[in-house]
PDB file of C-alpha atoms in Angstrom:
ATOM      1  CA  MET A   1      76.536  26.345  26.421  1.00  0.00           C
ATOM      2  CA  LYS A   2      73.978  26.791  29.178  1.00  0.00           C
ATOM      3  CA  LYS A   3      70.390  27.571  28.300  1.00  0.00           C
ATOM      4  CA  VAL A   4      69.506  31.260  28.038  1.00  0.00           C
ATOM      5  CA  ALA A   5      66.555  32.990  29.729  1.00  0.00           C
ATOM      6  CA  LEU A   6      65.447  36.557  29.096  1.00  0.00           C
ATOM      7  CA  VAL A   7      63.451  38.177  31.901  1.00  0.00           C
ATOM      8  CA  THR A   8      61.958  41.664  31.625  1.00  0.00           C
ATOM      9  CA  GLY A   9      61.522  43.989  34.590  1.00  0.00           C
ATOM     10  CA  THR A  10      64.268  42.449  36.717  1.00  0.00           C
ATOM     11  CA  THR A  11      65.135  45.426  38.908  1.00  0.00           C
ATOM     12  CA  SER A  12      62.583  44.435  41.565  1.00  0.00           C
ATOM     13  CA  GLY A  13      59.795  42.084  42.594  1.00  0.00           C
ATOM     14  CA  ILE A  14      58.748  39.079  40.545  1.00  0.00           C
ATOM     15  CA  GLY A  15      61.246  39.759  37.774  1.00  0.00           C
ATOM     16  CA  LYS A  16      64.218  39.899  40.108  1.00  0.00           C
ATOM     17  CA  ALA A  17      63.112  36.762  41.962  1.00  0.00           C
ATOM     18  CA  THR A  18      62.560  34.962  38.655  1.00  0.00           C
ATOM     19  CA  ALA A  19      66.064  35.754  37.448  1.00  0.00           C
ATOM     20  CA  VAL A  20      67.455  34.275  40.675  1.00  0.00           C
ATOM     21  CA  ALA A  21      65.282  31.164  40.328  1.00  0.00           C
ATOM     22  CA  LEU A  22      66.415  30.572  36.751  1.00  0.00           C
ATOM     23  CA  ALA A  23      70.055  31.148  37.707  1.00  0.00           C
ATOM     24  CA  GLU A  24      69.558  28.421  40.321  1.00  0.00           C
ATOM     25  CA  LEU A  25      68.496  26.141  37.463  1.00  0.00           C
ATOM     26  CA  GLY A  26      71.751  26.929  35.667  1.00  0.00           C
ATOM     27  CA  TYR A  27      70.483  29.369  33.038  1.00  0.00           C
ATOM     28  CA  ASN A  28      72.560  32.188  31.651  1.00  0.00           C
ATOM     29  CA  LEU A  29      70.494  35.340  31.878  1.00  0.00           C
ATOM     30  CA  ILE A  30      69.517  38.385  29.878  1.00  0.00           C
ATOM     31  CA  ILE A  31      68.034  40.828  32.362  1.00  0.00           C
ATOM     32  CA  THR A  32      66.236  44.001  31.336  1.00  0.00           C
ATOM     33  CA  GLY A  33      64.893  47.137  32.976  1.00  0.00           C
ATOM     34  CA  ARG A  34      65.030  50.921  32.918  1.00  0.00           C
ATOM     35  CA  ARG A  35      67.116  51.465  36.083  1.00  0.00           C
ATOM     36  CA  ALA A  36      70.687  50.976  34.908  1.00  0.00           C
ATOM     37  CA  ASP A  37      72.300  51.151  38.351  1.00  0.00           C
ATOM     38  CA  ARG A  38      70.045  48.428  39.748  1.00  0.00           C
ATOM     39  CA  LEU A  39      70.575  46.269  36.668  1.00  0.00           C
ATOM     40  CA  GLU A  40      74.355  46.408  36.910  1.00  0.00           C
ATOM     41  CA  THR A  41      74.349  45.705  40.656  1.00  0.00           C
ATOM     42  CA  PHE A  42      72.016  42.749  40.183  1.00  0.00           C
ATOM     43  CA  LYS A  43      74.113  41.468  37.265  1.00  0.00           C
ATOM     44  CA  ARG A  44      77.201  41.296  39.469  1.00  0.00           C
ATOM     45  CA  GLU A  45      75.262  39.607  42.293  1.00  0.00           C
ATOM     46  CA  ILE A  46      74.027  36.841  39.994  1.00  0.00           C
ATOM     47  CA  GLU A  47      77.420  36.299  38.402  1.00  0.00           C
ATOM     48  CA  VAL A  48      79.105  35.899  41.778  1.00  0.00           C
ATOM     49  CA  ALA A  49      76.423  33.835  43.510  1.00  0.00           C
ATOM     50  CA  TYR A  50      75.492  31.450  40.679  1.00  0.00           C
ATOM     51  CA  LYS A  51      78.405  31.526  38.238  1.00  0.00           C
ATOM     52  CA  SER A  52      75.976  32.306  35.444  1.00  0.00           C
ATOM     53  CA  GLU A  53      76.794  34.605  32.575  1.00  0.00           C
ATOM     54  CA  VAL A  54      74.555  37.665  32.655  1.00  0.00           C
ATOM     55  CA  LYS A  55      73.850  40.290  30.004  1.00  0.00           C
ATOM     56  CA  ALA A  56      72.137  43.431  31.320  1.00  0.00           C
ATOM     57  CA  LEU A  57      70.119  45.404  28.762  1.00  0.00           C
ATOM     58  CA  CYS A  58      68.821  48.791  29.854  1.00  0.00           C
ATOM     59  CA  PHE A  59      65.923  49.919  27.680  1.00  0.00           C
ATOM     60  CA  ASP A  60      62.229  50.781  27.844  1.00  0.00           C
ATOM     61  CA  ILE A  61      59.940  47.990  26.614  1.00  0.00           C
ATOM     62  CA  ARG A  62      57.351  50.653  25.740  1.00  0.00           C
ATOM     63  CA  ASN A  63      59.624  51.813  22.910  1.00  0.00           C
ATOM     64  CA  ALA A  64      59.416  49.468  19.907  1.00  0.00           C
ATOM     65  CA  ASP A  65      62.664  50.759  18.404  1.00  0.00           C
ATOM     66  CA  GLU A  66      64.576  50.257  21.645  1.00  0.00           C
ATOM     67  CA  VAL A  67      63.258  46.712  21.976  1.00  0.00           C
ATOM     68  CA  LYS A  68      64.228  45.834  18.409  1.00  0.00           C
ATOM     69  CA  LYS A  69      67.688  47.368  18.805  1.00  0.00           C
ATOM     70  CA  ALA A  70      68.298  45.460  22.036  1.00  0.00           C
ATOM     71  CA  ILE A  71      67.298  42.062  20.613  1.00  0.00           C
ATOM     72  CA  ASP A  72      68.963  42.637  17.234  1.00  0.00           C
ATOM     73  CA  GLY A  73      72.147  43.546  19.125  1.00  0.00           C
ATOM     74  CA  LEU A  74      72.428  40.123  20.749  1.00  0.00           C
ATOM     75  CA  LYS A  75      75.284  38.083  19.348  1.00  0.00           C
ATOM     76  CA  ASP A  76      76.126  34.407  19.002  1.00  0.00           C
ATOM     77  CA  ALA A  77      74.716  32.122  21.717  1.00  0.00           C
ATOM     78  CA  TRP A  78      72.822  34.982  23.369  1.00  0.00           C
ATOM     79  CA  ARG A  79      70.364  34.822  20.468  1.00  0.00           C
ATOM     80  CA  ASP A  80      69.458  31.240  21.378  1.00  0.00           C
ATOM     81  CA  ILE A  81      66.854  32.279  23.933  1.00  0.00           C
ATOM     82  CA  ASP A  82      65.211  29.251  25.506  1.00  0.00           C
ATOM     83  CA  VAL A  83      62.891  31.064  27.914  1.00  0.00           C
ATOM     84  CA  LEU A  84      61.281  34.502  27.647  1.00  0.00           C
ATOM     85  CA  VAL A  85      59.533  35.775  30.773  1.00  0.00           C
ATOM     86  CA  ASN A  86      57.356  38.772  29.945  1.00  0.00           C
ATOM     87  CA  ASN A  87      57.207  40.082  33.491  1.00  0.00           C
ATOM     88  CA  ALA A  88      57.430  43.867  33.205  1.00  0.00           C
ATOM     89  CA  GLY A  89      54.077  45.448  34.017  1.00  0.00           C
ATOM     90  CA  LEU A  90      52.342  47.845  36.366  1.00  0.00           C
ATOM     91  CA  ALA A  91      49.153  49.413  37.632  1.00  0.00           C
ATOM     92  CA  VAL A  92      48.840  53.162  38.036  1.00  0.00           C
ATOM     93  CA  GLY A  93      45.957  54.769  39.903  1.00  0.00           C
ATOM     94  CA  LEU A  94      42.671  53.379  41.168  1.00  0.00           C
ATOM     95  CA  GLU A  95      40.238  56.040  40.002  1.00  0.00           C
ATOM     96  CA  PRO A  96      36.804  55.305  38.523  1.00  0.00           C
ATOM     97  CA  ILE A  97      36.704  55.527  34.739  1.00  0.00           C
ATOM     98  CA  GLN A  98      35.192  59.035  34.694  1.00  0.00           C
ATOM     99  CA  GLU A  99      38.091  60.377  36.778  1.00  0.00           C
ATOM    100  CA  GLY A 100      40.912  58.413  35.171  1.00  0.00           C
ATOM    101  CA  LEU A 101      44.090  60.131  34.033  1.00  0.00           C
ATOM    102  CA  LEU A 102      45.022  59.652  30.394  1.00  0.00           C
ATOM    103  CA  GLU A 103      48.737  59.480  31.210  1.00  0.00           C
ATOM    104  CA  ASP A 104      48.053  56.619  33.646  1.00  0.00           C
ATOM    105  CA  TRP A 105      46.007  54.736  31.063  1.00  0.00           C
ATOM    106  CA  GLU A 106      48.656  55.162  28.396  1.00  0.00           C
ATOM    107  CA  ARG A 107      51.424  54.077  30.743  1.00  0.00           C
ATOM    108  CA  MET A 108      49.580  50.848  31.593  1.00  0.00           C
ATOM    109  CA  ILE A 109      48.600  50.076  28.006  1.00  0.00           C
ATOM    110  CA  ASP A 110      52.082  50.836  26.687  1.00  0.00           C
ATOM    111  CA  THR A 111      53.803  48.679  29.305  1.00  0.00           C
ATOM    112  CA  ASN A 112      51.423  45.805  29.964  1.00  0.00           C
ATOM    113  CA  VAL A 113      50.174  45.223  26.426  1.00  0.00           C
ATOM    114  CA  LYS A 114      52.403  46.883  23.851  1.00  0.00           C
ATOM    115  CA  GLY A 115      55.632  46.164  25.731  1.00  0.00           C
ATOM    116  CA  LEU A 116      54.779  42.481  25.979  1.00  0.00           C
ATOM    117  CA  LEU A 117      53.921  42.436  22.279  1.00  0.00           C
ATOM    118  CA  TYR A 118      57.140  44.199  21.271  1.00  0.00           C
ATOM    119  CA  MET A 119      59.250  41.737  23.263  1.00  0.00           C
ATOM    120  CA  SER A 120      57.380  38.713  21.953  1.00  0.00           C
ATOM    121  CA  ARG A 121      57.486  39.942  18.354  1.00  0.00           C
ATOM    122  CA  ASN A 122      61.280  40.216  18.481  1.00  0.00           C
ATOM    123  CA  VAL A 123      62.089  37.082  20.480  1.00  0.00           C
ATOM    124  CA  ALA A 124      59.513  34.606  19.149  1.00  0.00           C
ATOM    125  CA  PRO A 125      61.041  34.465  15.627  1.00  0.00           C
ATOM    126  CA  LEU A 126      64.363  33.397  17.159  1.00  0.00           C
ATOM    127  CA  MET A 127      62.570  30.561  18.950  1.00  0.00           C
ATOM    128  CA  CYS A 128      60.597  29.614  15.833  1.00  0.00           C
ATOM    129  CA  ALA A 129      63.799  29.338  13.821  1.00  0.00           C
ATOM    130  CA  ARG A 130      65.174  26.849  16.372  1.00  0.00           C
ATOM    131  CA  GLY A 131      61.914  24.991  16.830  1.00  0.00           C
ATOM    132  CA  LYS A 132      61.925  25.274  20.609  1.00  0.00           C
ATOM    133  CA  GLY A 133      61.411  27.680  23.473  1.00  0.00           C
ATOM    134  CA  HIS A 134      59.071  28.677  26.275  1.00  0.00           C
ATOM    135  CA  ILE A 135      57.291  32.017  26.686  1.00  0.00           C
ATOM    136  CA  VAL A 136      55.927  32.847  30.128  1.00  0.00           C
ATOM    137  CA  ASN A 137      53.562  35.815  30.397  1.00  0.00           C
ATOM    138  CA  ILE A 138      52.861  37.333  33.799  1.00  0.00           C
ATOM    139  CA  CYS A 139      49.181  38.179  33.814  1.00  0.00           C
ATOM    140  CA  SER A 140      47.035  38.718  36.939  1.00  0.00           C
ATOM    141  CA  THR A 141      43.762  37.754  38.567  1.00  0.00           C
ATOM    142  CA  ALA A 142      42.788  41.134  37.063  1.00  0.00           C
ATOM    143  CA  GLY A 143      43.031  39.350  33.723  1.00  0.00           C
ATOM    144  CA  LYS A 144      40.228  37.017  34.793  1.00  0.00           C
ATOM    145  CA  GLU A 145      37.805  39.444  36.476  1.00  0.00           C
ATOM    146  CA  VAL A 146      37.335  43.157  37.164  1.00  0.00           C
ATOM    147  CA  TYR A 147      36.978  45.306  40.268  1.00  0.00           C
ATOM    148  CA  ALA A 148      36.067  48.874  41.177  1.00  0.00           C
ATOM    149  CA  GLY A 149      38.709  51.316  39.994  1.00  0.00           C
ATOM    150  CA  GLY A 150      40.545  48.594  38.095  1.00  0.00           C
ATOM    151  CA  ASN A 151      38.980  49.455  34.720  1.00  0.00           C
ATOM    152  CA  VAL A 152      41.995  50.048  32.422  1.00  0.00           C
ATOM    153  CA  TYR A 153      44.464  47.944  34.416  1.00  0.00           C
ATOM    154  CA  CYS A 154      42.032  45.027  34.289  1.00  0.00           C
ATOM    155  CA  ALA A 155      41.581  45.631  30.558  1.00  0.00           C
ATOM    156  CA  THR A 156      45.330  45.413  29.964  1.00  0.00           C
ATOM    157  CA  LYS A 157      45.579  42.153  31.887  1.00  0.00           C
ATOM    158  CA  HIS A 158      42.547  40.731  30.082  1.00  0.00           C
ATOM    159  CA  ALA A 159      44.521  41.547  26.925  1.00  0.00           C
ATOM    160  CA  VAL A 160      47.522  39.605  28.252  1.00  0.00           C
ATOM    161  CA  ASP A 161      45.232  36.653  28.953  1.00  0.00           C
ATOM    162  CA  ALA A 162      43.869  36.750  25.397  1.00  0.00           C
ATOM    163  CA  ILE A 163      47.300  37.264  23.836  1.00  0.00           C
ATOM    164  CA  SER A 164      48.643  34.263  25.749  1.00  0.00           C
ATOM    165  CA  LYS A 165      45.830  32.057  24.463  1.00  0.00           C
ATOM    166  CA  GLY A 166      46.361  33.225  20.895  1.00  0.00           C
ATOM    167  CA  MET A 167      50.129  32.900  21.203  1.00  0.00           C
ATOM    168  CA  ARG A 168      49.758  29.322  22.444  1.00  0.00           C
ATOM    169  CA  ILE A 169      47.917  28.442  19.239  1.00  0.00           C
ATOM    170  CA  ASP A 170      50.333  30.323  16.982  1.00  0.00           C
ATOM    171  CA  MET A 171      53.372  28.650  18.557  1.00  0.00           C
ATOM    172  CA  LEU A 172      52.018  25.081  18.412  1.00  0.00           C
ATOM    173  CA  LYS A 173      53.635  24.051  15.143  1.00  0.00           C
ATOM    174  CA  TYR A 174      56.997  25.412  16.271  1.00  0.00           C
ATOM    175  CA  GLY A 175      57.148  23.329  19.436  1.00  0.00           C
ATOM    176  CA  ILE A 176      57.156  26.424  21.646  1.00  0.00           C
ATOM    177  CA  LYS A 177      55.366  26.393  24.996  1.00  0.00           C
ATOM    178  CA  VAL A 178      53.348  29.359  26.261  1.00  0.00           C
ATOM    179  CA  THR A 179      52.392  29.695  29.923  1.00  0.00           C
ATOM    180  CA  ASN A 180      50.104  32.385  31.339  1.00  0.00           C
ATOM    181  CA  ILE A 181      50.544  32.968  35.091  1.00  0.00           C
ATOM    182  CA  CYS A 182      47.923  35.025  36.937  1.00  0.00           C
ATOM    183  CA  PRO A 183      48.935  36.040  40.468  1.00  0.00           C
ATOM    184  CA  GLY A 184      46.648  37.603  43.021  1.00  0.00           C
ATOM    185  CA  ALA A 185      48.071  39.856  45.744  1.00  0.00           C
ATOM    186  CA  VAL A 186      51.880  39.858  45.652  1.00  0.00           C
ATOM    187  CA  GLU A 187      53.801  42.166  47.973  1.00  0.00           C
ATOM    188  CA  THR A 188      56.320  43.904  45.702  1.00  0.00           C
ATOM    189  CA  GLU A 189      56.639  47.504  44.492  1.00  0.00           C
ATOM    190  CA  PHE A 190      53.295  46.997  42.689  1.00  0.00           C
ATOM    191  CA  SER A 191      51.119  48.962  45.128  1.00  0.00           C
ATOM    192  CA  LEU A 192      53.792  51.604  45.660  1.00  0.00           C
ATOM    193  CA  VAL A 193      53.735  52.274  41.916  1.00  0.00           C
ATOM    194  CA  ARG A 194      49.925  52.130  41.763  1.00  0.00           C
ATOM    195  CA  PHE A 195      49.614  54.729  44.520  1.00  0.00           C
ATOM    196  CA  LYS A 196      52.462  56.848  43.172  1.00  0.00           C
ATOM    197  CA  ASP A 197      54.910  56.408  46.069  1.00  0.00           C
ATOM    198  CA  ASP A 198      52.287  56.795  48.802  1.00  0.00           C
ATOM    199  CA  LYS A 199      53.852  54.142  51.045  1.00  0.00           C
ATOM    200  CA  GLU A 200      51.220  54.339  53.770  1.00  0.00           C
ATOM    201  CA  ARG A 201      48.427  53.641  51.299  1.00  0.00           C
ATOM    202  CA  ALA A 202      50.460  50.940  49.567  1.00  0.00           C
ATOM    203  CA  ASP A 203      51.180  49.135  52.822  1.00  0.00           C
ATOM    204  CA  LYS A 204      47.475  48.980  53.659  1.00  0.00           C
ATOM    205  CA  THR A 205      46.957  46.773  50.607  1.00  0.00           C
ATOM    206  CA  TYR A 206      48.635  43.919  52.462  1.00  0.00           C
ATOM    207  CA  GLU A 207      47.365  44.507  56.008  1.00  0.00           C
ATOM    208  CA  GLY A 208      45.792  41.655  57.950  1.00  0.00           C
ATOM    209  CA  TYR A 209      46.886  38.705  55.800  1.00  0.00           C
ATOM    210  CA  LYS A 210      49.977  37.117  54.294  1.00  0.00           C
ATOM    211  CA  PRO A 211      50.319  38.014  50.591  1.00  0.00           C
ATOM    212  CA  LEU A 212      52.356  36.160  48.012  1.00  0.00           C
ATOM    213  CA  THR A 213      55.978  37.130  47.451  1.00  0.00           C
ATOM    214  CA  GLY A 214      57.959  37.555  44.271  1.00  0.00           C
ATOM    215  CA  ALA A 215      59.777  34.333  45.156  1.00  0.00           C
ATOM    216  CA  ASP A 216      56.458  32.452  45.277  1.00  0.00           C
ATOM    217  CA  ILE A 217      55.740  33.357  41.660  1.00  0.00           C
ATOM    218  CA  ALA A 218      59.352  32.740  40.646  1.00  0.00           C
ATOM    219  CA  ASN A 219      59.118  29.221  42.031  1.00  0.00           C
ATOM    220  CA  LEU A 220      56.052  28.558  39.890  1.00  0.00           C
ATOM    221  CA  ILE A 221      57.916  29.790  36.818  1.00  0.00           C
ATOM    222  CA  LYS A 222      60.866  27.621  37.799  1.00  0.00           C
ATOM    223  CA  PHE A 223      58.518  24.633  38.015  1.00  0.00           C
ATOM    224  CA  ALA A 224      56.798  25.382  34.697  1.00  0.00           C
ATOM    225  CA  VAL A 225      60.035  25.640  32.715  1.00  0.00           C
ATOM    226  CA  SER A 226      61.448  22.498  34.352  1.00  0.00           C
ATOM    227  CA  LEU A 227      58.669  20.167  33.247  1.00  0.00           C
ATOM    228  CA  PRO A 228      59.299  17.471  30.612  1.00  0.00           C
ATOM    229  CA  ASP A 229      59.236  18.750  27.058  1.00  0.00           C
ATOM    230  CA  HIS A 230      55.817  17.227  26.301  1.00  0.00           C
ATOM    231  CA  VAL A 231      54.155  18.948  29.296  1.00  0.00           C
ATOM    232  CA  CYS A 232      52.937  22.563  29.138  1.00  0.00           C
ATOM    233  CA  ILE A 233      51.108  24.547  31.798  1.00  0.00           C
ATOM    234  CA  ASN A 234      48.837  26.774  29.725  1.00  0.00           C
ATOM    235  CA  ASP A 235      47.155  28.876  32.395  1.00  0.00           C
ATOM    236  CA  LEU A 236      47.761  29.160  36.127  1.00  0.00           C
ATOM    237  CA  VAL A 237      45.888  31.290  38.677  1.00  0.00           C
ATOM    238  CA  VAL A 238      47.543  31.635  42.083  1.00  0.00           C
ATOM    239  CA  THR A 239      46.510  33.644  45.149  1.00  0.00           C
ATOM    240  CA  PRO A 240      47.399  33.813  48.829  1.00  0.00           C
ATOM    241  CA  LYS A 241      45.401  31.431  51.034  1.00  0.00           C
ATOM    242  CA  ALA A 242      43.484  34.447  52.356  1.00  0.00           C
ATOM    243  CA  GLN A 243      42.395  35.602  48.877  1.00  0.00           C
ATOM    244  CA  ALA A 244      39.592  33.879  46.956  1.00  0.00           C
ATOM    245  CA  ASN A 245      39.497  36.297  44.016  1.00  0.00           C
ATOM    246  CA  ALA A 246      40.260  39.909  43.123  1.00  0.00           C
ATOM    247  CA  THR A 247      37.724  41.347  45.553  1.00  0.00           C
ATOM    248  CA  ASN A 248      37.487  38.834  48.413  1.00  0.00           C
ATOM    249  CA  ILE A 249      40.381  38.876  50.880  1.00  0.00           C
ATOM    250  CA  PHE A 250      40.046  37.772  54.480  1.00  0.00           C
ATOM    251  CA  ARG A 251      42.026  40.224  56.580  1.00  0.00           C
ATOM    252  CA  GLY A 252      41.834  38.189  59.741  1.00  0.00           C
ATOM    253  CA  GLY A 253      45.276  38.845  61.090  1.00  0.00           C
ATOM    254  CA  GLN A 254      47.276  36.140  59.262  1.00  0.00           C
ATOM    255  CA  LYS A 255      50.715  37.603  58.726  1.00  0.00           C
TER     256      LYS A 255
END
């Protein structure tokens, strides 16, 4: 039986690219997301292109009951999850704290923090029982520093950073690796979601420089999970060449 990888948020961006990268490594895949049509289309694409077995699970990671039902419903070898990539996450809005919308805050907290916790709480025991596995959490440079208007989004990613560190300690005696990956600017649907489908504003986020792509991050995940068993990348910060940190980007026309 091939190894099994579960990747959340695979209907676009980093999650989709990660599923492809792991299929290239020969993994069978459990892909998750809320857009059933995209999931099923992607499932067929992977099966045809890489001859991997793929299980598509459509549920909302913000709902603890749905997460538990989805993982409890896995049968036989699908329960032997070797890699969990907690990728699903988002930013919504860029207002200062005094103008923030409660629904935006709750959406970010529920997805970025609670969703990651729900997934980890249900998958980690399966790994612990087998004494092996690798959990990869997609954090952000926003988990290392803060910026104007980032307030709650930055707080959620700081939480991911802290959870990853704590998880690494908790998983030590079970032989399970934990890797925290913190990307800077990645051109995906991220800004389109943040600016609530305002494409013009979203596109301006990436003007004047070459941002990272979902495939760039997927390749780092591919590398991390391919290392010898005794080697673990704990924490990795990655940005485009033109970006030094969350607030310093040189928009000098590199594209």
